CSV table of C-alpha atoms and ligand atoms in Angstrom, one decimal:
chain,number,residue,atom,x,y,z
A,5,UNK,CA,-49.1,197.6,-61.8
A,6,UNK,CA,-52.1,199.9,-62.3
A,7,UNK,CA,-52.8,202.2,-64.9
A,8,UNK,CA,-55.8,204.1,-65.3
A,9,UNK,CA,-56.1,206.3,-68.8
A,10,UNK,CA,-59.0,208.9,-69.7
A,11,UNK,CA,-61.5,207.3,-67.4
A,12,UNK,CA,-64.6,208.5,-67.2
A,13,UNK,CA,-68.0,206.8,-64.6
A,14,UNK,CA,-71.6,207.0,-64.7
A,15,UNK,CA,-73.7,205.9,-61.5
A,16,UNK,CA,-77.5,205.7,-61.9
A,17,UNK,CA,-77.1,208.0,-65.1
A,18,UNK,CA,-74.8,210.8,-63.4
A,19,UNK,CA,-71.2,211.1,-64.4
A,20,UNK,CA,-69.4,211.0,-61.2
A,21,UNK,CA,-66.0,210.5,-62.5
A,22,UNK,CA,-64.5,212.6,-65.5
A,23,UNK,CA,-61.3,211.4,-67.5
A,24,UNK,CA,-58.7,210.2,-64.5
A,25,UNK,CA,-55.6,210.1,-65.4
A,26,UNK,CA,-53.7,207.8,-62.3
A,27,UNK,CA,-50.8,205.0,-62.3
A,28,UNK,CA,-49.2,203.0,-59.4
A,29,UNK,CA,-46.0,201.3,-60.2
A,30,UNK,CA,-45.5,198.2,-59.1
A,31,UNK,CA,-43.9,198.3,-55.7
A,32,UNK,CA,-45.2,201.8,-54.7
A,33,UNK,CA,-47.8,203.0,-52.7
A,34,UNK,CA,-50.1,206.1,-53.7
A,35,UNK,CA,-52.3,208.2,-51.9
A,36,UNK,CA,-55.7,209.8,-53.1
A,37,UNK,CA,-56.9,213.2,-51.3
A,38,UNK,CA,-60.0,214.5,-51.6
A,39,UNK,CA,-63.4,216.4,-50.1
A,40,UNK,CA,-66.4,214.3,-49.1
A,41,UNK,CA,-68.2,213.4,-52.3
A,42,UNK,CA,-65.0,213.9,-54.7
A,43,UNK,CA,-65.3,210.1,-56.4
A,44,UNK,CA,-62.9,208.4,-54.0
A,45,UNK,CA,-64.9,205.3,-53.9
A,46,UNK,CA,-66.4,205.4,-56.1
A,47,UNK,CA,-63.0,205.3,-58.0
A,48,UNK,CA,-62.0,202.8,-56.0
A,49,UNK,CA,-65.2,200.4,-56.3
A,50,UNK,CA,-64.6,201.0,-60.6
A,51,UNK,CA,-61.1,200.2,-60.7
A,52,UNK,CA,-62.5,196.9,-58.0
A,53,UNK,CA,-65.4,196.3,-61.1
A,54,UNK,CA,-68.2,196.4,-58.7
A,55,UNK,CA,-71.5,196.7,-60.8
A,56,UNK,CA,-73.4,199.8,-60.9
A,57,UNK,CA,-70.3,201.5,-62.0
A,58,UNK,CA,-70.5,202.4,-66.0
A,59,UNK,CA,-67.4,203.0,-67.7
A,60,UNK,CA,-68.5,205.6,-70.1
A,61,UNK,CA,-65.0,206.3,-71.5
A,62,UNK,CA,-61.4,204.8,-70.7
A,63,UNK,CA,-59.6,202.1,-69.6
A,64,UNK,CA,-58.0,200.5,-66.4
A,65,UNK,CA,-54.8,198.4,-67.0
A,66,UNK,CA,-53.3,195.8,-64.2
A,67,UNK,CA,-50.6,194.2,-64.4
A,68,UNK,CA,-50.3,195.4,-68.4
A,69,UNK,CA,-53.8,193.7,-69.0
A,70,UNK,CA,-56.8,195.2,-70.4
A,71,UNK,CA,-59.1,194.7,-67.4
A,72,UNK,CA,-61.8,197.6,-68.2
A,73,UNK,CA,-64.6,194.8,-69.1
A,74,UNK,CA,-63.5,191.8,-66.8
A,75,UNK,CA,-66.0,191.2,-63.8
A,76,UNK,CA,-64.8,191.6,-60.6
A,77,UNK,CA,-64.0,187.9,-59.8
A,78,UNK,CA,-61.4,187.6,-62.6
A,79,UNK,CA,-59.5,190.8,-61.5
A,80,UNK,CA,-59.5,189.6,-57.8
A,81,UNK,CA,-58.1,186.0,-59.5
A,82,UNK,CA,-55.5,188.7,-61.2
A,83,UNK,CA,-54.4,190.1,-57.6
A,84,UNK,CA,-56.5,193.2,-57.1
A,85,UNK,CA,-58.3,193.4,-53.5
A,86,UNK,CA,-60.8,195.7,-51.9
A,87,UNK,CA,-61.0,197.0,-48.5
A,88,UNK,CA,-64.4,199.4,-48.7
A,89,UNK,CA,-65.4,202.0,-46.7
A,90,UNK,CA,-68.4,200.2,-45.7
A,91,UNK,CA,-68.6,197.1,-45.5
A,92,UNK,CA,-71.5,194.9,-45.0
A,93,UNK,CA,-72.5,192.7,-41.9
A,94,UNK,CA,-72.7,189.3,-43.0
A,95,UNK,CA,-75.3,187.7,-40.9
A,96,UNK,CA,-74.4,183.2,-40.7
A,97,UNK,CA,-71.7,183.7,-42.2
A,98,UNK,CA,-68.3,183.2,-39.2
A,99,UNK,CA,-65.1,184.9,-40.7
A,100,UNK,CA,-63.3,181.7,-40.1
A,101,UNK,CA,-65.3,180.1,-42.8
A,102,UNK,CA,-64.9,183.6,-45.2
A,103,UNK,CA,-61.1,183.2,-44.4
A,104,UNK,CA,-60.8,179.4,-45.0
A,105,UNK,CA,-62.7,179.7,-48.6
A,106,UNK,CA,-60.8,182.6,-49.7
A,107,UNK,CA,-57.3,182.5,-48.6
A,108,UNK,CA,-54.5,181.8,-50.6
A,109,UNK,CA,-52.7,178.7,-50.9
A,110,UNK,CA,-49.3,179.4,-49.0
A,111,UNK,CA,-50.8,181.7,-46.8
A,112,UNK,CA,-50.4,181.3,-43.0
A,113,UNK,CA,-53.8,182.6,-41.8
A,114,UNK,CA,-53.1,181.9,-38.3
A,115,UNK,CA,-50.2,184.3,-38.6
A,116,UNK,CA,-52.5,186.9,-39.8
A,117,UNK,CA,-55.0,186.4,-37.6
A,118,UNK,CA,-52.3,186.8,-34.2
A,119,UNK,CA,-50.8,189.5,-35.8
A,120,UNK,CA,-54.5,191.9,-35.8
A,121,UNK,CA,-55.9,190.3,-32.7
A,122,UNK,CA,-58.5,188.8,-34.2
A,123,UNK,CA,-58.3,185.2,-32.3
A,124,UNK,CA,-61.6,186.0,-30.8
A,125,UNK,CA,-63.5,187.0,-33.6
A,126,UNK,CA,-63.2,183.8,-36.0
A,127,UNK,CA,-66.6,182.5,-34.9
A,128,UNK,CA,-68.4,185.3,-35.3
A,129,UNK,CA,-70.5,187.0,-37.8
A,130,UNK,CA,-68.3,188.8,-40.0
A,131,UNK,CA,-68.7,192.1,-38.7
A,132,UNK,CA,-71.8,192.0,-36.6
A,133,UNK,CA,-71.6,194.3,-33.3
A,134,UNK,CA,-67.9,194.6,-34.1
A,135,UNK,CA,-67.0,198.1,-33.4
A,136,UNK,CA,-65.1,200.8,-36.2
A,137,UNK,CA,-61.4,199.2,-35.1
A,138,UNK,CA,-62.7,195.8,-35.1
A,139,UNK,CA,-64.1,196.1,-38.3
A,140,UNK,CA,-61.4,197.3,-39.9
A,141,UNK,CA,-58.9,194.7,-38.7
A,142,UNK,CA,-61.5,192.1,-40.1
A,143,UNK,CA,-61.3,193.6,-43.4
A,144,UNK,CA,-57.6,193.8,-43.5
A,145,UNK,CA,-57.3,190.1,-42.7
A,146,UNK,CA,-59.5,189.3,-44.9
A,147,UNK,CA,-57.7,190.9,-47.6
A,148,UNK,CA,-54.5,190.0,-46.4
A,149,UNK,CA,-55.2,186.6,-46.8
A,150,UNK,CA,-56.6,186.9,-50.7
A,151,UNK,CA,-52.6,188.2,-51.0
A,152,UNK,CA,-53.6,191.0,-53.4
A,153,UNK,CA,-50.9,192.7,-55.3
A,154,UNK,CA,-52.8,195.9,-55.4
A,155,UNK,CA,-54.3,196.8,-52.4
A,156,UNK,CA,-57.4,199.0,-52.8
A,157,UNK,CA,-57.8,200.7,-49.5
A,158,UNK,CA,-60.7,203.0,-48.9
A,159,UNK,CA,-59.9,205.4,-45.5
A,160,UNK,CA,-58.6,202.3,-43.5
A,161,UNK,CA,-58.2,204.7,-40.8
A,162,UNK,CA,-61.8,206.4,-40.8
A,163,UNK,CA,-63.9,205.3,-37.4
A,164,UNK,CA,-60.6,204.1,-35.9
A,165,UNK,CA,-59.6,204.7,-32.4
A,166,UNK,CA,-55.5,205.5,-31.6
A,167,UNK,CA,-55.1,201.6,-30.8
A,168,UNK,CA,-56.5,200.1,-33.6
A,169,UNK,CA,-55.1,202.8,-36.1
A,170,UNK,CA,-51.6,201.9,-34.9
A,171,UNK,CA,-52.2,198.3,-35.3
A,172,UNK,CA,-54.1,198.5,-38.9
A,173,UNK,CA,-51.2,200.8,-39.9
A,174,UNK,CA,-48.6,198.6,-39.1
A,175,UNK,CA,-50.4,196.0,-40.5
A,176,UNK,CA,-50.8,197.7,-43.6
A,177,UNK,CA,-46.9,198.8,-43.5
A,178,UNK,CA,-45.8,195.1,-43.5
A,179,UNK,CA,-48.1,194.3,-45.8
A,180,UNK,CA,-47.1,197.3,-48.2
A,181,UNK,CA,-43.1,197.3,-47.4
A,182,UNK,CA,-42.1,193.8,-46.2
A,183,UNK,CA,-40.7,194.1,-42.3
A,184,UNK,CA,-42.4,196.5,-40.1
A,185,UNK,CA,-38.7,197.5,-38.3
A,186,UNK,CA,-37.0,197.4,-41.4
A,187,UNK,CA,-35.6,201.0,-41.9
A,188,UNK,CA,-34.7,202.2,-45.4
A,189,UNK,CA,-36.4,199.1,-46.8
A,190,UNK,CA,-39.5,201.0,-48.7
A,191,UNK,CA,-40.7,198.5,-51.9
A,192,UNK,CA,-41.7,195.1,-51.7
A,193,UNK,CA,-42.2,194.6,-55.5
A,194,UNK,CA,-45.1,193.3,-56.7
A,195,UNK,CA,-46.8,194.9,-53.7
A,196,UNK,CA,-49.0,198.1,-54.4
A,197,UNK,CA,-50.9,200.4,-53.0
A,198,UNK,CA,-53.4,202.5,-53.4
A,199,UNK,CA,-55.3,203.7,-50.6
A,200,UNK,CA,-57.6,207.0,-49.8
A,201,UNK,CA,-57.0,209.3,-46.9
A,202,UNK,CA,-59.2,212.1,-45.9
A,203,UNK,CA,-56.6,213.2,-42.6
A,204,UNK,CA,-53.1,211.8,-44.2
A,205,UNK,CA,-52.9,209.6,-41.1
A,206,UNK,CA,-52.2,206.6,-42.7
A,207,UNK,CA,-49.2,208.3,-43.9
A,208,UNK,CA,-47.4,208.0,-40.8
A,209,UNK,CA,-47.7,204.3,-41.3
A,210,UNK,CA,-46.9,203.9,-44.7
A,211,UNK,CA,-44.6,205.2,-47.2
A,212,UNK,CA,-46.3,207.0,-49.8
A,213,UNK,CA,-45.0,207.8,-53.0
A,214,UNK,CA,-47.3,210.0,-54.6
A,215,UNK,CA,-50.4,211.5,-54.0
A,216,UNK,CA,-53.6,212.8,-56.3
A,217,UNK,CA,-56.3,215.1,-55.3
A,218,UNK,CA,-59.6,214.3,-56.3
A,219,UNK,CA,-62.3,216.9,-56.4
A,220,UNK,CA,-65.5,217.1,-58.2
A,221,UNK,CA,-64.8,213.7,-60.1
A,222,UNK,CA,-61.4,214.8,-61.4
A,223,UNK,CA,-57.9,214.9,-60.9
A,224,UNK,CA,-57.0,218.3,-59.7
A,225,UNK,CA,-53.4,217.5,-59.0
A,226,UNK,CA,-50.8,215.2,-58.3
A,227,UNK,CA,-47.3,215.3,-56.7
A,228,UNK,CA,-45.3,214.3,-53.4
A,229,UNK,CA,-48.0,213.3,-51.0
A,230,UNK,CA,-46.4,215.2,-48.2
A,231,UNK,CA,-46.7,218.2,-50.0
A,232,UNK,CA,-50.2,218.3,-51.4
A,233,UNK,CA,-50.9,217.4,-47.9
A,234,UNK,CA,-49.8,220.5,-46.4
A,235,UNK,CA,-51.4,222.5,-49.2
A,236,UNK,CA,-54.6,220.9,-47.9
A,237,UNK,CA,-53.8,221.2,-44.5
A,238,UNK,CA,-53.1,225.0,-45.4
A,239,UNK,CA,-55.7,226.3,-47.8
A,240,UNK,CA,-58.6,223.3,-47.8
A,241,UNK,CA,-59.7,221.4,-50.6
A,242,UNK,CA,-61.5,224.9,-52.0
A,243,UNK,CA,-58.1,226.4,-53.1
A,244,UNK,CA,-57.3,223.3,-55.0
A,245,UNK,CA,-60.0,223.7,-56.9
A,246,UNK,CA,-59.5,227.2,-57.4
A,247,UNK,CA,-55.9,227.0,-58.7
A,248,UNK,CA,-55.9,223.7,-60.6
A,249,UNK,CA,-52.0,222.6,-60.0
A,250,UNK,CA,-50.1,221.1,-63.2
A,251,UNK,CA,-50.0,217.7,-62.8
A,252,UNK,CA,-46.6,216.5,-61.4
B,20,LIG,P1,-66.1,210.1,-51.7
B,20,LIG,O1,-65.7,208.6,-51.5
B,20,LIG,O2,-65.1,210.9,-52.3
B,20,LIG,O3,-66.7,210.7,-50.5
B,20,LIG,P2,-68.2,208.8,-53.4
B,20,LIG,O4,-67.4,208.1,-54.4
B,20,LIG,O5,-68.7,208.0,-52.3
B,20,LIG,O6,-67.4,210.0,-52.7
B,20,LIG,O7,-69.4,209.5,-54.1
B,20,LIG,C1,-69.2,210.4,-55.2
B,20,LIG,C2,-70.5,210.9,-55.7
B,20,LIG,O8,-71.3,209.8,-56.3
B,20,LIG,C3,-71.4,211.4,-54.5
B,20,LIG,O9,-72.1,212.5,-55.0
B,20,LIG,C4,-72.4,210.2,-54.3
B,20,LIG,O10,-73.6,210.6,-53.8
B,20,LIG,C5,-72.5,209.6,-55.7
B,20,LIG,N1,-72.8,208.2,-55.6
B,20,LIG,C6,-72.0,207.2,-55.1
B,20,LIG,N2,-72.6,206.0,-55.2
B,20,LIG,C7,-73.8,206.2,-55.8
B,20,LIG,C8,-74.9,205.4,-56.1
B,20,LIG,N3,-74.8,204.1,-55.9
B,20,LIG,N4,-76.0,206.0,-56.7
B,20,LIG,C9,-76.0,207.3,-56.9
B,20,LIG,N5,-75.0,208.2,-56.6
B,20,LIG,C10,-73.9,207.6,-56.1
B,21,LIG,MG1,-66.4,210.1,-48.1
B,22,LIG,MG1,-65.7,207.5,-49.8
């Protein structure tokens, strides 16, 4: 689904992202770790093709495709979406009319929309006085209803009160693995997912099949998620650093 080879990002003239080294098979769900100021979105936002981003070195693969120089519209037409960490308000313009332009063609939006509580909020501004939760589940829909392939998700659970987190993960589950009460049923192929996690909390959600730590702009190591998650939970991101796992 997604490879990513030798990848290396300048921002306003500083390298902020030093040869990455990341894949996501189609199907499978990955997990990226990191300290505050590691790359995370800055990965994310590259892989995305927002502008400001300067591939130095490398490339980024979807789908078998050479997507390093595309703009951003044509790899959203390819099937990768975006949910940042930050979004903008977006003052006159109602998510209804966001949702209608942007949707795919078989998707049932109304479904959606019931399914994250968001009935209320069509005819608002898109994100204007919503609160951490609400802005969140906006997001989601929003991307739901492009029907990515790859979802991008950048700390969906950040800001997010118990309520809402157990709602957006469940959204994300269905999204991610078909059937939210469907034990032992993991893959939905041609669904992917790569999303970062400061707490691991999304992982009681979602299924992850791998995880990488990011630190200082590069991959310090990769491995079961559960695992490097205890390590962090353990030692802190400083250890990480320190002992530079093998890659896994
Ligand atoms: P993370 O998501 O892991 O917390 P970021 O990707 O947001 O980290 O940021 C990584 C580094 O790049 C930080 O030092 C940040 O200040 C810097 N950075 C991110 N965006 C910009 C920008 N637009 N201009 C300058 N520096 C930036
Ligand atoms: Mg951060
Ligand atoms: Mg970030």
């Amino acid at each position: 689904m997604l490879e990513i080879e030798n990848l290396s990002v300048e921002v306003g003239g500083r390298r902020i992202l030093k040869n990455i080294n990341l894949k996501v098979e189609s199907g499978y769900t990955n997990v990226l770790f990191g300290p505050n100021g590691a790359g995370k979105s800055a990965l994310l936002m590259t892989i995305m093709g927002f502008t400001g981003y300067n591939i130095v070195e490398g490339n980024i693969y979807f789908k078998g495709e050479d997507i390093t120089d595309l703009p951003l519209n044509e790899r959203a037409s390819k099937g990768l979406g975006i949910m940042t960490q930050r979004p903008p308000n977006m003052v006159g313009v109602k998510l209804r009319d966001l949702l209608e332009v942007t949707a795919g063609e078989k998707v049932n939006i109304d479904a959606l929309v019931h399914e994250l509580n968001m009935d209320s909020f069509l005819d608002r501004d898109i994100n204007v006085g919503f609160s951490g939760g609400e802005i969140k589940r906006s997001e989601l829909l929003q991307l739901a209803a492009q029907e990515p392939s790859l979802y991008l998700l950048d700390e969906p659970e950040s800001g997010v009160d118990l309520v809402n987190i157990s709602q957006i993960g469940g959204m994300i589950r269905k999204l991610l693995h078909g059937e939210m009460k469907c034990a032992g049923k993991r893959r939905k192929e041609g669904h992917s997912g790569l999303i970062i996690t400061h707490t691991g909390q999304i992982m009681d959600y979602v299924e992850a099949d791998k995880g990488y730590i990011l630190c200082n702009g590069t991959i310090m190591c990769s491995g079961n998620p559960r695992e490097l998650l205890g390590e962090i939970k353990e030692h802190g991101y400083e250890e990480c650093i320190k002992c530079k796992v093998t890659q896994s």
